[in-house]
Amino acid sequence: MDTSRTPPTGTGYSRRSQDIEPFHVMSLLARAQALEQAGHDVIHLEIGEPDFTTAAPIVRAGQAALAAGHTRYTAARGLPALREAIAGLYQDRYQVHIDPERILVTPGGSGALLLASSLLVDPGKHWLLADPGYPCNRHFLRLVEGAAQLVPVGPETAYQLTPELVARQWNADSVGALVASPANPTGTVLSAAQLAALSQSLKARGGHLVVDEIYHGLTYGMDAASVLQVDDEAFVLNSFSKYYGMTGWRLGWLVAPPQAVRELEKLAQNLYISASSIAQHAALACFEPDAIAIFEQRRAAFRERRDYLLPALRALGFRIEVEPEGAFYLYADVSAFTDDAQAFCAHFLETEHVAFTPGLDFGHHRANAHVRLAYTQDVPRLEEAVRRIARGLETWVR
């Protein structure tokens, strides 16, 4: 009898549920909130959520949808008007024609990842993922009885997979790779040439390329290339949460090759029926000029924050060897101070009431030597955070 997938005696729970690790930052957030309830002023740099509320044009569109009674299921692939608007985005931003029929609107970017992993990964098969990387990616693969083949990466490759790493790590169980550009937790971006090289490397091995473009729009001094500019057969995950600021609305999308759409639609029908109808109607406002103007103002604010916090942390001794070009994170090497990033983060939360995330959440490769800080607070709050961190370093005992 194969007991490798048998739940521990007495629980009756699935092995997959126990193999999926908790999102450690959530326990850190809970402690930070408890400190706030006790009267402390906590500076939150731990959660990857923009501090801006949903832009007013989107809120008004959501309210209008409610008033108009748009509260029923939509088609599983989403509102035709929204899919057409997303297709227009690819035309305007990337000069790429995407048939709206190839777009599936999903419950958040997570819904898109669930569809892609369900379609492309059989039990026991692997995707190559960069380590460090967003933790839920590997957990979704475990959920569908596949696995993440974590590839250690560092500043020498801007924390990204390369064709050379794909060639070195590929094995009989590998079926694809998932990369993120801009990436969480590092904020690094893959160029069109790098995406094309990865695509060619995977196609030569019969593998699929899946690209997380959830932080597109939030880049600084440059625009991120979409993989669809160089590979029309890639799968693209995106979301309305980051650039568009609709985190709580839970809305994203997946762009897929034409031949995959019918299978993905079938999965969507069974897994969640449809994304929120109200959120979809609200999201139509994201593509209007007045909303875009707000998003661009916010992008400029994020760049100002990055440009303050990056040199300020470096001056304190945090090693950030690759300047992030996108997202709103700094992934810092703290090995000059500690070999226990969890204890390091706990120290600053408990003594200085500054919350940031240990590297443990993002993989295994040198995780205890890294922390992630999200610049999702305005510059005056970041200045106060730096003052507190400087003070906390004086009391930190390695």
Tab-separated table of C-alpha atoms in Angstrom:
chain	number	residue	atom	x	y	z
A	1	MET	CA	0.000	0.000	0.000
A	2	ASP	CA	1.338	3.434	-0.939
A	3	THR	CA	1.059	5.600	2.171
A	4	SER	CA	2.923	8.586	0.717
A	5	ARG	CA	-0.327	10.493	0.164
A	6	THR	CA	-2.205	9.231	3.209
A	7	PRO	CA	-3.142	12.007	5.662
A	8	PRO	CA	-1.691	11.683	9.175
A	9	THR	CA	-3.705	9.371	11.384
A	10	GLY	CA	-6.646	11.039	13.058
A	11	THR	CA	-7.076	14.074	10.813
A	12	GLY	CA	-8.910	12.749	7.788
A	13	TYR	CA	-7.636	15.753	5.813
A	14	SER	CA	-6.041	15.539	2.405
A	15	ARG	CA	-2.294	15.293	2.018
A	16	ARG	CA	-2.374	18.195	-0.452
A	17	SER	CA	-3.886	20.563	2.118
A	18	GLN	CA	-1.158	19.725	4.607
A	19	ASP	CA	1.612	20.087	2.023
A	20	ILE	CA	0.533	23.660	1.229
A	21	GLU	CA	2.391	26.028	3.511
A	22	PRO	CA	0.666	28.970	5.200
A	23	PHE	CA	1.167	32.456	3.841
A	24	HIS	CA	3.497	33.508	6.670
A	25	VAL	CA	3.019	37.214	6.085
A	26	MET	CA	-0.602	36.852	7.173
A	27	SER	CA	0.400	35.832	10.703
A	28	LEU	CA	2.779	38.789	10.754
A	29	LEU	CA	-0.081	41.037	9.633
A	30	ALA	CA	-2.302	39.625	12.379
A	31	ARG	CA	0.347	40.467	14.994
A	32	ALA	CA	0.745	43.951	13.530
A	33	GLN	CA	-3.007	44.484	13.751
A	34	ALA	CA	-3.016	43.267	17.354
A	35	LEU	CA	-0.329	45.829	18.179
A	36	GLU	CA	-2.456	48.517	16.532
A	37	GLN	CA	-5.454	47.477	18.591
A	38	ALA	CA	-3.264	47.851	21.678
A	39	GLY	CA	-2.624	51.469	20.699
A	40	HIS	CA	0.685	51.260	18.815
A	41	ASP	CA	1.379	53.067	15.543
A	42	VAL	CA	2.446	50.331	13.118
A	43	ILE	CA	3.958	51.136	9.735
A	44	HIS	CA	2.846	48.442	7.291
A	45	LEU	CA	5.467	47.464	4.726
A	46	GLU	CA	4.546	43.783	4.713
A	47	ILE	CA	1.480	43.398	2.494
A	48	GLY	CA	1.514	43.611	-1.301
A	49	GLU	CA	-1.558	45.820	-1.502
A	50	PRO	CA	-1.574	49.404	-2.765
A	51	ASP	CA	-2.522	51.893	-0.061
A	52	PHE	CA	-4.709	53.811	-2.493
A	53	THR	CA	-8.421	53.038	-2.423
A	54	THR	CA	-10.220	52.101	-5.622
A	55	ALA	CA	-10.348	55.081	-7.971
A	56	ALA	CA	-13.606	57.050	-7.939
A	57	PRO	CA	-14.595	56.327	-11.579
A	58	ILE	CA	-14.489	52.592	-10.854
A	59	VAL	CA	-16.498	52.975	-7.651
A	60	ARG	CA	-19.136	54.967	-9.517
A	61	ALA	CA	-19.311	52.308	-12.226
A	62	GLY	CA	-19.776	49.623	-9.570
A	63	GLN	CA	-22.530	51.598	-7.889
A	64	ALA	CA	-24.245	52.113	-11.236
A	65	ALA	CA	-24.038	48.377	-11.920
A	66	LEU	CA	-25.726	47.637	-8.614
A	67	ALA	CA	-28.431	50.216	-9.268
A	68	ALA	CA	-29.033	48.734	-12.712
A	69	GLY	CA	-29.405	45.245	-11.291
A	70	HIS	CA	-26.277	43.730	-12.862
A	71	THR	CA	-26.058	41.117	-10.127
A	72	ARG	CA	-26.518	37.882	-12.066
A	73	TYR	CA	-23.980	35.417	-13.375
A	74	THR	CA	-22.116	36.398	-16.485
A	75	ALA	CA	-20.756	34.014	-19.095
A	76	ALA	CA	-17.903	31.933	-17.718
A	77	ARG	CA	-15.372	33.777	-19.871
A	78	GLY	CA	-16.648	37.148	-18.666
A	79	LEU	CA	-18.540	40.110	-20.071
A	80	PRO	CA	-17.916	40.506	-23.808
A	81	ALA	CA	-17.489	44.261	-23.358
A	82	LEU	CA	-14.788	43.744	-20.724
A	83	ARG	CA	-12.928	41.182	-22.825
A	84	GLU	CA	-13.024	43.620	-25.734
A	85	ALA	CA	-11.668	46.382	-23.493
A	86	ILE	CA	-8.802	44.134	-22.341
A	87	ALA	CA	-8.041	43.259	-25.966
A	88	GLY	CA	-7.932	46.998	-26.660
A	89	LEU	CA	-5.356	47.377	-23.905
A	90	TYR	CA	-3.027	44.974	-25.693
A	91	GLN	CA	-3.486	46.887	-28.930
A	92	ASP	CA	-2.870	50.290	-27.342
A	93	ARG	CA	-0.068	49.411	-24.940
A	94	TYR	CA	1.809	46.690	-26.826
A	95	GLN	CA	0.608	47.042	-30.433
A	96	VAL	CA	-0.510	43.399	-30.315
A	97	HIS	CA	-3.831	42.223	-31.732
A	98	ILE	CA	-5.536	39.765	-29.365
A	99	ASP	CA	-8.900	38.281	-30.256
A	100	PRO	CA	-11.250	38.908	-27.275
A	101	GLU	CA	-12.302	35.264	-27.598
A	102	ARG	CA	-8.869	34.324	-26.207
A	103	ILE	CA	-9.437	36.246	-22.957
A	104	LEU	CA	-11.045	34.740	-19.865
A	105	VAL	CA	-12.034	37.055	-17.010
A	106	THR	CA	-11.280	35.380	-13.675
A	107	PRO	CA	-11.754	35.870	-9.912
A	108	GLY	CA	-8.454	37.676	-9.388
A	109	GLY	CA	-5.105	36.732	-10.841
A	110	SER	CA	-5.356	33.658	-8.625
A	111	GLY	CA	-8.315	32.461	-10.675
A	112	ALA	CA	-6.208	32.769	-13.816
A	113	LEU	CA	-3.405	30.751	-12.211
A	114	LEU	CA	-5.896	28.107	-11.114
A	115	LEU	CA	-7.154	27.722	-14.683
A	116	ALA	CA	-3.670	27.591	-16.214
A	117	SER	CA	-2.285	25.086	-13.725
A	118	SER	CA	-5.390	22.902	-13.985
A	119	LEU	CA	-5.091	22.842	-17.776
A	120	LEU	CA	-1.347	22.355	-18.158
A	121	VAL	CA	-0.161	20.231	-15.230
A	122	ASP	CA	-0.861	16.536	-14.753
A	123	PRO	CA	-0.187	14.790	-11.423
A	124	GLY	CA	3.517	14.459	-10.827
A	125	LYS	CA	4.493	16.984	-13.517
A	126	HIS	CA	6.464	20.183	-12.865
A	127	TRP	CA	6.763	23.810	-13.792
A	128	LEU	CA	10.083	25.544	-13.319
A	129	LEU	CA	9.749	28.547	-10.993
A	130	ALA	CA	12.314	31.050	-9.797
A	131	ASP	CA	13.237	30.853	-6.110
A	132	PRO	CA	12.540	33.441	-4.669
A	133	GLY	CA	9.072	33.952	-6.119
A	134	TYR	CA	5.438	34.489	-5.212
A	135	PRO	CA	4.540	31.608	-2.861
A	136	CYS	CA	1.018	30.864	-4.064
A	137	ASN	CA	2.370	29.835	-7.471
A	138	ARG	CA	3.950	26.685	-6.084
A	139	HIS	CA	0.967	26.025	-3.848
A	140	PHE	CA	-1.464	26.066	-6.774
A	141	LEU	CA	0.704	23.478	-8.504
A	142	ARG	CA	0.512	21.259	-5.430
A	143	LEU	CA	-3.252	21.705	-5.386
A	144	VAL	CA	-3.528	20.146	-8.858
A	145	GLU	CA	-1.167	17.327	-7.772
A	146	GLY	CA	1.735	18.767	-9.724
A	147	ALA	CA	4.825	20.388	-8.285
A	148	ALA	CA	6.994	23.461	-8.455
A	149	GLN	CA	10.541	22.763	-9.533
A	150	LEU	CA	12.173	25.654	-7.686
A	151	VAL	CA	15.275	27.041	-9.381
A	152	PRO	CA	17.607	29.066	-7.131
A	153	VAL	CA	18.232	32.494	-8.662
A	154	GLY	CA	20.134	35.553	-7.533
A	155	PRO	CA	21.187	39.039	-8.561
A	156	GLU	CA	23.421	37.656	-11.334
A	157	THR	CA	20.252	36.851	-13.358
A	158	ALA	CA	18.129	39.628	-11.797
A	159	TYR	CA	16.364	36.839	-9.870
A	160	GLN	CA	14.827	35.534	-13.100
A	161	LEU	CA	14.944	32.239	-14.988
A	162	THR	CA	17.179	32.122	-18.065
A	163	PRO	CA	17.411	29.689	-21.003
A	164	GLU	CA	20.612	28.328	-19.448
A	165	LEU	CA	18.840	27.597	-16.173
A	166	VAL	CA	15.949	25.986	-18.051
A	167	ALA	CA	18.403	23.735	-19.906
A	168	ARG	CA	20.170	22.804	-16.673
A	169	GLN	CA	17.038	22.122	-14.616
A	170	TRP	CA	14.721	20.515	-17.185
A	171	ASN	CA	13.927	16.841	-16.634
A	172	ALA	CA	11.455	14.172	-17.714
A	173	ASP	CA	8.718	15.550	-15.436
A	174	SER	CA	9.080	19.190	-16.511
A	175	VAL	CA	6.223	20.513	-18.660
A	176	GLY	CA	6.673	24.282	-18.514
A	177	ALA	CA	7.874	27.351	-16.688
A	178	LEU	CA	6.183	30.231	-14.925
A	179	VAL	CA	7.978	33.568	-14.804
A	180	ALA	CA	6.845	36.936	-13.488
A	181	SER	CA	7.689	40.314	-14.993
A	182	PRO	CA	7.712	42.521	-12.979
A	183	ALA	CA	8.419	39.941	-10.300
A	184	ASN	CA	7.305	39.608	-6.713
A	185	PRO	CA	9.329	39.935	-4.434
A	186	THR	CA	12.170	41.472	-6.439
A	187	GLY	CA	10.518	43.940	-8.825
A	188	THR	CA	12.750	42.870	-11.714
A	189	VAL	CA	11.564	42.914	-15.339
A	190	LEU	CA	12.258	40.654	-18.319
A	191	SER	CA	12.944	42.353	-21.644
A	192	ALA	CA	11.268	41.299	-24.879
A	193	ALA	CA	14.526	39.629	-25.937
A	194	GLN	CA	14.740	37.684	-22.671
A	195	LEU	CA	11.114	36.575	-22.967
A	196	ALA	CA	11.729	35.458	-26.563
A	197	ALA	CA	14.784	33.452	-25.512
A	198	LEU	CA	12.832	31.738	-22.731
A	199	SER	CA	10.011	30.985	-25.148
A	200	GLN	CA	12.393	29.391	-27.641
A	201	SER	CA	14.066	27.351	-24.920
A	202	LEU	CA	10.744	25.957	-23.714
A	203	LYS	CA	9.354	25.280	-27.184
A	204	ALA	CA	12.484	23.296	-28.003
A	205	ARG	CA	11.574	21.033	-25.090
A	206	GLY	CA	7.837	20.853	-25.777
A	207	GLY	CA	7.068	22.980	-22.712
A	208	HIS	CA	4.596	25.780	-22.046
A	209	LEU	CA	5.534	29.315	-21.048
A	210	VAL	CA	3.261	31.017	-18.513
A	211	VAL	CA	3.964	34.658	-17.679
A	212	ASP	CA	2.631	36.563	-14.690
A	213	GLU	CA	2.159	40.159	-15.889
A	214	ILE	CA	0.130	41.221	-12.857
A	215	TYR	CA	2.343	44.241	-12.124
A	216	HIS	CA	2.289	45.595	-15.679
A	217	GLY	CA	1.614	49.315	-15.595
A	218	LEU	CA	3.644	49.663	-12.398
A	219	THR	CA	7.081	50.129	-13.956
A	220	TYR	CA	9.386	53.096	-13.571
A	221	GLY	CA	11.311	54.776	-16.349
A	222	MET	CA	10.342	52.054	-18.806
A	223	ASP	CA	7.363	49.976	-19.952
A	224	ALA	CA	7.394	46.225	-19.465
A	225	ALA	CA	7.212	44.059	-22.575
A	226	SER	CA	4.395	41.557	-22.815
A	227	VAL	CA	5.333	38.028	-23.756
A	228	LEU	CA	2.546	38.201	-26.349
A	229	GLN	CA	4.758	40.533	-28.362
A	230	VAL	CA	7.195	37.651	-28.926
A	231	ASP	CA	5.164	34.468	-28.355
A	232	ASP	CA	1.518	34.272	-29.376
A	233	GLU	CA	1.182	30.824	-27.782
A	234	ALA	CA	2.195	31.835	-24.261
A	235	PHE	CA	-0.302	31.946	-21.391
A	236	VAL	CA	-0.575	35.340	-19.660
A	237	LEU	CA	-1.888	35.984	-16.153
A	238	ASN	CA	-2.996	39.488	-15.214
A	239	SER	CA	-5.078	41.245	-12.600
A	240	PHE	CA	-7.030	44.385	-11.833
A	241	SER	CA	-5.549	44.423	-8.311
A	242	LYS	CA	-2.239	46.261	-8.664
A	243	TYR	CA	-2.089	48.962	-11.354
A	244	TYR	CA	-5.880	49.343	-11.304
A	245	GLY	CA	-6.139	49.219	-7.503
A	246	MET	CA	-9.097	46.818	-7.318
A	247	THR	CA	-7.683	44.320	-4.797
A	248	GLY	CA	-10.911	43.633	-2.901
A	249	TRP	CA	-12.987	43.345	-6.078
A	250	ARG	CA	-11.168	40.090	-6.935
A	251	LEU	CA	-10.864	40.356	-10.691
A	252	GLY	CA	-8.205	39.234	-13.146
A	253	TRP	CA	-7.802	37.677	-16.562
A	254	LEU	CA	-6.026	34.985	-18.539
A	255	VAL	CA	-4.957	35.231	-22.187
A	256	ALA	CA	-4.589	31.806	-23.799
A	257	PRO	CA	-3.854	30.355	-27.225
A	258	PRO	CA	-7.062	29.867	-29.272
A	259	GLN	CA	-6.914	26.065	-29.076
A	260	ALA	CA	-6.916	26.176	-25.249
A	261	VAL	CA	-9.956	28.388	-24.774
A	262	ARG	CA	-12.659	25.721	-24.895
A	263	GLU	CA	-10.946	23.589	-22.247
A	264	LEU	CA	-10.338	26.618	-20.042
A	265	GLU	CA	-13.959	27.726	-20.383
A	266	LYS	CA	-15.089	24.291	-19.273
A	267	LEU	CA	-12.839	24.503	-16.222
A	268	ALA	CA	-14.131	27.986	-15.394
A	269	GLN	CA	-17.735	26.825	-15.621
A	270	ASN	CA	-17.044	24.111	-13.087
A	271	LEU	CA	-14.601	25.869	-10.754
A	272	TYR	CA	-16.314	29.228	-10.173
A	273	ILE	CA	-19.121	29.694	-12.795
A	274	SER	CA	-18.090	33.319	-13.431
A	275	ALA	CA	-16.187	36.211	-11.919
A	276	SER	CA	-18.149	38.815	-9.941
A	277	SER	CA	-20.582	40.534	-12.294
A	278	ILE	CA	-20.471	43.792	-10.318
A	279	ALA	CA	-16.666	43.847	-10.378
A	280	GLN	CA	-16.678	43.232	-14.130
A	281	HIS	CA	-19.028	46.126	-14.805
A	282	ALA	CA	-16.960	48.355	-12.518
A	283	ALA	CA	-13.738	47.356	-14.292
A	284	LEU	CA	-15.026	48.745	-17.586
A	285	ALA	CA	-14.236	52.168	-16.147
A	286	CYS	CA	-10.540	51.249	-15.818
A	287	PHE	CA	-9.981	51.968	-19.478
A	288	GLU	CA	-11.503	55.469	-19.460
A	289	PRO	CA	-9.155	58.491	-19.684
A	290	ASP	CA	-10.103	59.927	-16.263
A	291	ALA	CA	-9.313	56.619	-14.538
A	292	ILE	CA	-6.047	56.156	-16.446
A	293	ALA	CA	-4.956	59.637	-15.349
A	294	ILE	CA	-5.438	58.576	-11.726
A	295	PHE	CA	-3.471	55.353	-12.253
A	296	GLU	CA	-0.588	57.253	-13.809
A	297	GLN	CA	-0.492	59.696	-10.891
A	298	ARG	CA	-0.279	56.729	-8.560
A	299	ARG	CA	2.470	55.152	-10.628
A	300	ALA	CA	4.473	58.364	-10.242
A	301	ALA	CA	3.898	58.223	-6.487
A	302	PHE	CA	5.206	54.649	-6.326
A	303	ARG	CA	8.313	55.678	-8.253
A	304	GLU	CA	8.929	58.536	-5.807
A	305	ARG	CA	8.643	56.075	-2.933
A	306	ARG	CA	11.057	53.629	-4.522
A	307	ASP	CA	13.524	56.391	-5.246
A	308	TYR	CA	13.475	57.413	-1.582
A	309	LEU	CA	13.452	54.025	0.110
A	310	LEU	CA	16.040	52.230	-2.038
A	311	PRO	CA	19.023	54.496	-1.220
A	312	ALA	CA	17.831	54.983	2.364
A	313	LEU	CA	17.926	51.239	3.062
A	314	ARG	CA	21.231	50.825	1.269
A	315	ALA	CA	22.691	53.537	3.490
A	316	LEU	CA	21.638	51.493	6.535
A	317	GLY	CA	23.465	48.411	5.260
A	318	PHE	CA	20.647	46.547	3.498
A	319	ARG	CA	22.078	45.008	0.314
A	320	ILE	CA	19.804	45.510	-2.694
A	321	GLU	CA	21.976	44.523	-5.616
A	322	VAL	CA	19.419	44.835	-8.413
A	323	GLU	CA	17.370	47.994	-8.685
A	324	PRO	CA	13.699	47.048	-9.085
A	325	GLU	CA	12.125	48.399	-12.245
A	326	GLY	CA	8.548	47.535	-11.362
A	327	ALA	CA	5.980	46.420	-8.764
A	328	PHE	CA	6.346	48.052	-5.316
A	329	TYR	CA	8.832	45.874	-3.452
A	330	LEU	CA	12.448	45.909	-2.338
A	331	TYR	CA	14.013	42.488	-1.775
A	332	ALA	CA	16.906	43.110	0.567
A	333	ASP	CA	19.816	40.938	1.644
A	334	VAL	CA	20.167	41.331	5.417
A	335	SER	CA	23.009	38.836	5.910
A	336	ALA	CA	25.161	41.676	7.276
A	337	PHE	CA	22.803	41.715	10.242
A	338	THR	CA	21.378	38.224	10.656
A	339	ASP	CA	21.018	34.638	9.483
A	340	ASP	CA	17.449	34.507	10.836
A	341	ALA	CA	15.203	36.825	8.831
A	342	GLN	CA	12.115	35.769	10.780
A	343	ALA	CA	13.621	36.829	14.088
A	344	PHE	CA	14.902	39.998	12.428
A	345	CYS	CA	11.409	40.936	11.205
A	346	ALA	CA	9.890	40.073	14.576
A	347	HIS	CA	12.380	42.366	16.303
A	348	PHE	CA	11.395	45.383	14.230
A	349	LEU	CA	7.696	44.662	14.546
A	350	GLU	CA	7.793	44.255	18.324
A	351	THR	CA	10.272	47.006	19.194
A	352	GLU	CA	9.857	49.611	16.452
A	353	HIS	CA	6.422	48.698	15.101
A	354	VAL	CA	7.588	48.454	11.503
A	355	ALA	CA	6.235	45.401	9.672
A	356	PHE	CA	8.072	43.784	6.760
A	357	THR	CA	8.217	40.237	5.469
A	358	PRO	CA	10.886	37.540	5.943
A	359	GLY	CA	12.213	35.762	2.865
A	360	LEU	CA	10.704	32.473	4.044
A	361	ASP	CA	7.457	33.365	2.283
A	362	PHE	CA	9.120	33.480	-1.128
A	363	GLY	CA	10.980	30.193	-1.308
A	364	HIS	CA	14.011	28.454	0.150
A	365	HIS	CA	17.083	29.860	-1.582
A	366	ARG	CA	18.875	32.032	0.993
A	367	ALA	CA	15.464	32.840	2.463
A	368	ASN	CA	16.858	33.462	5.944
A	369	ALA	CA	19.152	36.140	4.535
A	370	HIS	CA	16.417	38.234	2.888
A	371	VAL	CA	13.409	40.381	3.684
A	372	ARG	CA	10.847	42.097	1.475
A	373	LEU	CA	9.635	45.631	2.093
A	374	ALA	CA	6.594	46.961	0.222
A	375	TYR	CA	6.635	50.700	-0.425
A	376	THR	CA	2.874	50.950	-0.128
A	377	GLN	CA	3.024	53.938	2.227
A	378	ASP	CA	3.607	57.578	1.352
A	379	VAL	CA	7.067	59.140	1.604
A	380	PRO	CA	6.594	60.737	5.053
A	381	ARG	CA	5.618	57.338	6.473
A	382	LEU	CA	8.586	55.733	4.725
A	383	GLU	CA	10.863	58.370	6.251
A	384	GLU	CA	9.504	57.516	9.681
A	385	ALA	CA	9.959	53.805	8.945
A	386	VAL	CA	13.616	54.385	8.045
A	387	ARG	CA	14.172	56.329	11.274
A	388	ARG	CA	12.672	53.465	13.253
A	389	ILE	CA	14.659	50.832	11.359
A	390	ALA	CA	17.878	52.754	12.018
A	391	ARG	CA	17.034	52.862	15.717
A	392	GLY	CA	16.084	49.195	15.722
A	393	LEU	CA	19.408	48.208	14.185
A	394	GLU	CA	21.126	49.717	17.211
A	395	THR	CA	19.233	47.377	19.548
A	396	TRP	CA	19.340	44.282	17.307
A	397	VAL	CA	21.536	41.532	18.694
A	398	ARG	CA	22.660	39.102	15.984
